[in-house]
Amino acid sequence: MRETTYFILAALQDGPLHGYAIIQRASALSSGRIQLATGTLYTALERLTTAGHIRVVDEQIVNGRARRSYELTTEGGAALTEHAEQLAAAARVVTERRVNRTVVRPA
């Protein structure tokens, strides 16, 4: 799973959001590392909708433009959780080794 996909799905954990709110939430959750361009976001949203990870739950016309709100599906939540667990396991490879390693310094 790409990092952008991970943070888009993570942004939807607490409930439905529209596109701009997803951009803001993904940026906040990633401490500013993820800065989604609008085109990138909507391409990803289409891909995630097709994959069944998210779904459109509301569509309104705001200032003459469609504003869709998306929510995480059960399948999307499961994929997010699985990837988070993989990331945590990968991080433990480094963190546990560093904690358990005795550093011998020359006198």
Backbone as CSV, one residue per row, in Angstrom:
resi,resn,N_x,N_y,N_z,CA_x,CA_y,CA_z,C_x,C_y,C_z
1,MET,0.847,-1.174,0.000,0.000,0.000,0.000,0.894,1.239,0.000
2,ARG,0.602,2.162,-0.892,1.369,3.413,-0.944,1.090,4.247,0.305
3,GLU,2.063,5.063,0.654,1.900,5.916,1.839,0.700,6.852,1.682
4,THR,0.504,7.398,0.485,-0.645,8.291,0.278,-1.956,7.537,0.483
5,THR,-2.042,6.318,-0.024,-3.244,5.506,0.156,-3.491,5.244,1.635
6,TYR,-2.437,4.891,2.347,-2.529,4.628,3.784,-3.130,5.831,4.511
7,PHE,-2.630,7.024,4.217,-3.108,8.207,4.932,-4.487,8.669,4.452
8,ILE,-4.852,8.381,3.219,-6.227,8.667,2.775,-7.190,7.783,3.555
9,LEU,-6.893,6.496,3.641,-7.748,5.585,4.402,-7.763,5.961,5.884
10,ALA,-6.609,6.292,6.428,-6.530,6.687,7.841,-7.354,7.946,8.112
11,ALA,-7.385,8.850,7.148,-8.163,10.092,7.310,-9.648,9.805,7.459
12,LEU,-10.096,8.682,6.915,-11.520,8.346,6.940,-11.915,7.455,8.120
13,GLN,-10.989,7.156,9.005,-11.276,6.283,10.150,-12.371,6.815,11.060
14,ASP,-12.420,8.109,11.243,-13.351,8.698,12.206,-14.687,9.090,11.593
15,GLY,-14.856,8.830,10.296,-16.126,9.137,9.664,-15.940,9.760,8.301
16,PRO,-17.056,9.981,7.606,-17.005,10.502,6.233,-16.389,11.902,6.144
17,LEU,-15.679,12.125,5.046,-15.096,13.434,4.745,-15.213,13.699,3.252
18,HIS,-15.266,14.975,2.887,-15.201,15.341,1.471,-13.736,15.535,1.100
19,GLY,-13.480,15.676,-0.192,-12.112,15.690,-0.713,-11.150,16.642,-0.026
20,TYR,-11.540,17.906,0.103,-10.628,18.881,0.708,-10.332,18.527,2.159
21,ALA,-11.343,18.029,2.877,-11.135,17.626,4.266,-10.200,16.420,4.352
22,ILE,-10.276,15.524,3.368,-9.357,14.379,3.331,-7.920,14.874,3.152
23,ILE,-7.726,15.838,2.260,-6.390,16.424,2.043,-5.844,16.989,3.351
24,GLN,-6.665,17.752,4.052,-6.232,18.376,5.305,-5.940,17.336,6.383
25,ARG,-6.824,16.349,6.511,-6.666,15.331,7.560,-5.448,14.451,7.283
26,ALA,-5.233,14.066,6.032,-4.066,13.246,5.685,-2.775,14.000,5.990
27,SER,-2.767,15.286,5.706,-1.594,16.101,6.016,-1.358,16.151,7.528
28,ALA,-2.413,16.356,8.291,-2.276,16.428,9.744,-1.815,15.095,10.329
29,LEU,-2.402,13.999,9.874,-2.031,12.679,10.395,-0.590,12.308,10.065
30,SER,-0.090,12.808,8.950,1.282,12.480,8.527,2.283,13.544,8.966
31,SER,1.862,14.449,9.841,2.724,15.549,10.302,3.264,16.365,9.133
32,GLY,2.416,16.531,8.107,2.771,17.362,6.962,3.533,16.660,5.855
33,ARG,3.876,15.367,6.035,4.618,14.650,4.989,3.782,14.429,3.741
34,ILE,2.493,14.197,3.920,1.609,13.944,2.788,0.919,15.244,2.403
35,GLN,1.242,15.754,1.227,0.622,16.956,0.673,-0.023,16.549,-0.652
36,LEU,-1.278,16.162,-0.571,-1.964,15.639,-1.750,-2.415,16.745,-2.686
37,ALA,-2.070,16.610,-3.952,-2.621,17.486,-4.984,-4.029,16.990,-5.283
38,THR,-4.896,17.885,-5.705,-6.288,17.533,-5.971,-6.402,16.386,-6.962
39,GLY,-5.665,16.454,-8.062,-5.717,15.397,-9.073,-5.275,14.056,-8.525
40,THR,-4.237,14.058,-7.711,-3.743,12.829,-7.085,-4.803,12.247,-6.169
41,LEU,-5.435,13.118,-5.384,-6.460,12.652,-4.457,-7.613,11.997,-5.204
42,TYR,-8.156,12.682,-6.201,-9.335,12.149,-6.864,-9.043,10.895,-7.680
43,THR,-7.839,10.750,-8.187,-7.434,9.502,-8.835,-7.412,8.379,-7.803
44,ALA,-6.841,8.660,-6.639,-6.775,7.662,-5.567,-8.174,7.312,-5.061
45,LEU,-9.037,8.314,-4.906,-10.401,8.049,-4.438,-11.152,7.146,-5.413
46,GLU,-10.970,7.381,-6.701,-11.608,6.537,-7.712,-11.098,5.101,-7.616
47,ARG,-9.777,4.962,-7.484,-9.163,3.631,-7.367,-9.649,2.919,-6.105
48,LEU,-9.710,3.632,-4.989,-10.139,3.039,-3.720,-11.625,2.689,-3.731
49,THR,-12.425,3.492,-4.428,-13.855,3.193,-4.573,-14.041,1.926,-5.397
50,THR,-13.324,1.840,-6.506,-13.399,0.656,-7.372,-12.952,-0.599,-6.627
51,ALA,-11.942,-0.459,-5.767,-11.427,-1.597,-5.006,-12.340,-1.977,-3.836
52,GLY,-13.326,-1.142,-3.532,-14.240,-1.424,-2.431,-13.739,-0.996,-1.066
53,HIS,-12.668,-0.203,-1.026,-12.107,0.252,0.251,-12.836,1.475,0.811
54,ILE,-13.442,2.263,-0.064,-14.225,3.419,0.359,-15.499,3.468,-0.484
55,ARG,-16.454,4.288,-0.061,-17.664,4.489,-0.860,-18.149,5.917,-0.675
56,VAL,-18.863,6.407,-1.682,-19.477,7.731,-1.628,-20.720,7.615,-0.757
57,VAL,-20.832,8.497,0.238,-21.993,8.453,1.126,-22.888,9.682,0.981
58,ASP,-22.376,10.711,0.323,-23.172,11.928,0.140,-22.599,12.697,-1.047
59,GLU,-23.492,13.342,-1.765,-23.060,14.214,-2.852,-23.965,15.445,-2.842
60,GLN,-23.322,16.608,-2.777,-24.048,17.880,-2.782,-23.433,18.792,-3.828
61,ILE,-24.222,19.727,-4.306,-23.708,20.746,-5.214,-23.409,21.983,-4.371
62,VAL,-22.142,22.381,-4.363,-21.694,23.548,-3.598,-21.018,24.500,-4.578
63,ASN,-21.562,25.696,-4.700,-21.031,26.687,-5.646,-20.937,26.122,-7.061
64,GLY,-21.945,25.338,-7.442,-21.995,24.795,-8.789,-21.111,23.579,-9.027
65,ARG,-20.468,23.077,-7.987,-19.576,21.924,-8.129,-20.029,20.799,-7.212
66,ALA,-19.835,19.581,-7.668,-20.201,18.416,-6.854,-19.210,18.253,-5.705
67,ARG,-19.734,18.073,-4.513,-18.902,17.770,-3.347,-19.346,16.412,-2.825
68,ARG,-18.464,15.438,-2.990,-18.759,14.078,-2.529,-18.076,13.825,-1.195
69,SER,-18.783,13.132,-0.340,-18.196,12.676,0.919,-17.998,11.175,0.833
70,TYR,-16.876,10.728,1.348,-16.485,9.328,1.272,-16.361,8.761,2.679
71,GLU,-16.626,7.448,2.788,-16.400,6.769,4.059,-15.635,5.486,3.820
72,LEU,-14.968,5.042,4.856,-14.209,3.802,4.842,-15.189,2.630,4.903
73,THR,-14.990,1.621,4.067,-15.811,0.410,4.132,-15.171,-0.569,5.115
74,THR,-15.880,-1.627,5.416,-15.323,-2.681,6.275,-14.049,-3.238,5.648
75,GLU,-14.089,-3.455,4.320,-12.914,-3.984,3.615,-11.752,-2.993,3.675
76,GLY,-12.058,-1.718,3.531,-11.021,-0.691,3.607,-10.408,-0.612,4.992
77,GLY,-11.246,-0.724,6.009,-10.740,-0.716,7.387,-9.843,-1.906,7.660
78,ALA,-10.226,-3.062,7.127,-9.409,-4.264,7.304,-8.059,-4.121,6.595
79,ALA,-8.076,-3.566,5.379,-6.820,-3.357,4.636,-5.921,-2.367,5.361
80,LEU,-6.512,-1.308,5.906,-5.747,-0.307,6.661,-5.121,-0.935,7.896
81,THR,-5.898,-1.693,8.646,-5.394,-2.347,9.856,-4.281,-3.327,9.529
82,GLU,-4.475,-4.122,8.472,-3.448,-5.085,8.074,-2.142,-4.383,7.723
83,HIS,-2.245,-3.283,6.978,-1.026,-2.572,6.598,-0.367,-1.927,7.819
84,ALA,-1.169,-1.385,8.727,-0.609,-0.793,9.950,0.147,-1.846,10.758
85,GLU,-0.394,-3.043,10.825,0.282,-4.129,11.541,1.585,-4.525,10.850
86,GLN,1.602,-4.520,9.522,2.831,-4.816,8.778,3.887,-3.750,9.041
87,LEU,3.461,-2.487,9.056,4.394,-1.397,9.340,4.957,-1.506,10.755
88,ALA,4.097,-1.840,11.703,4.543,-1.981,13.090,5.553,-3.121,13.222
89,ALA,5.286,-4.244,12.544,6.215,-5.377,12.583,7.552,-5.001,11.955
90,ALA,7.502,-4.277,10.858,8.740,-3.836,10.199,9.524,-2.880,11.094
91,ALA,8.831,-2.013,11.793,9.508,-1.073,12.691,10.168,-1.812,13.855
92,ARG,9.521,-2.869,14.345,10.100,-3.637,15.453,11.424,-4.287,15.082
93,VAL,11.610,-4.621,13.802,12.872,-5.208,13.350,14.030,-4.285,13.719
94,VAL,13.813,-3.002,13.600,14.861,-2.022,13.902,14.846,-1.642,15.376
95,THR,13.684,-1.294,15.902,13.632,-0.772,17.272,14.022,-1.810,18.309
96,GLU,13.586,-3.055,18.142,13.946,-4.087,19.110,15.421,-4.435,19.023
97,ARG,15.970,-4.410,17.842,17.398,-4.699,17.689,18.229,-3.612,18.355
98,ARG,17.820,-2.366,18.189,18.576,-1.262,18.777,18.493,-1.299,20.297
99,VAL,17.345,-1.676,20.848,17.175,-1.744,22.301,17.972,-2.900,22.878
100,ASN,17.982,-4.036,22.189,18.628,-5.244,22.696,20.124,-5.311,22.414
101,ARG,20.607,-4.424,21.583,22.015,-4.460,21.208,22.843,-3.739,22.265
102,THR,23.902,-4.379,22.709,24.819,-3.753,23.657,25.872,-3.000,22.860
103,VAL,26.013,-1.748,23.170,27.003,-0.949,22.464,28.273,-0.925,23.298
104,VAL,29.355,-1.369,22.683,30.661,-1.365,23.350,31.440,-0.210,22.764
105,ARG,31.822,0.699,23.621,32.579,1.865,23.173,34.058,1.692,23.561
106,PRO,34.943,2.107,22.681,36.379,2.005,23.018,36.705,2.899,24.215
107,ALA,37.632,2.443,25.008,38.039,3.196,26.205,38.906,4.377,25.851
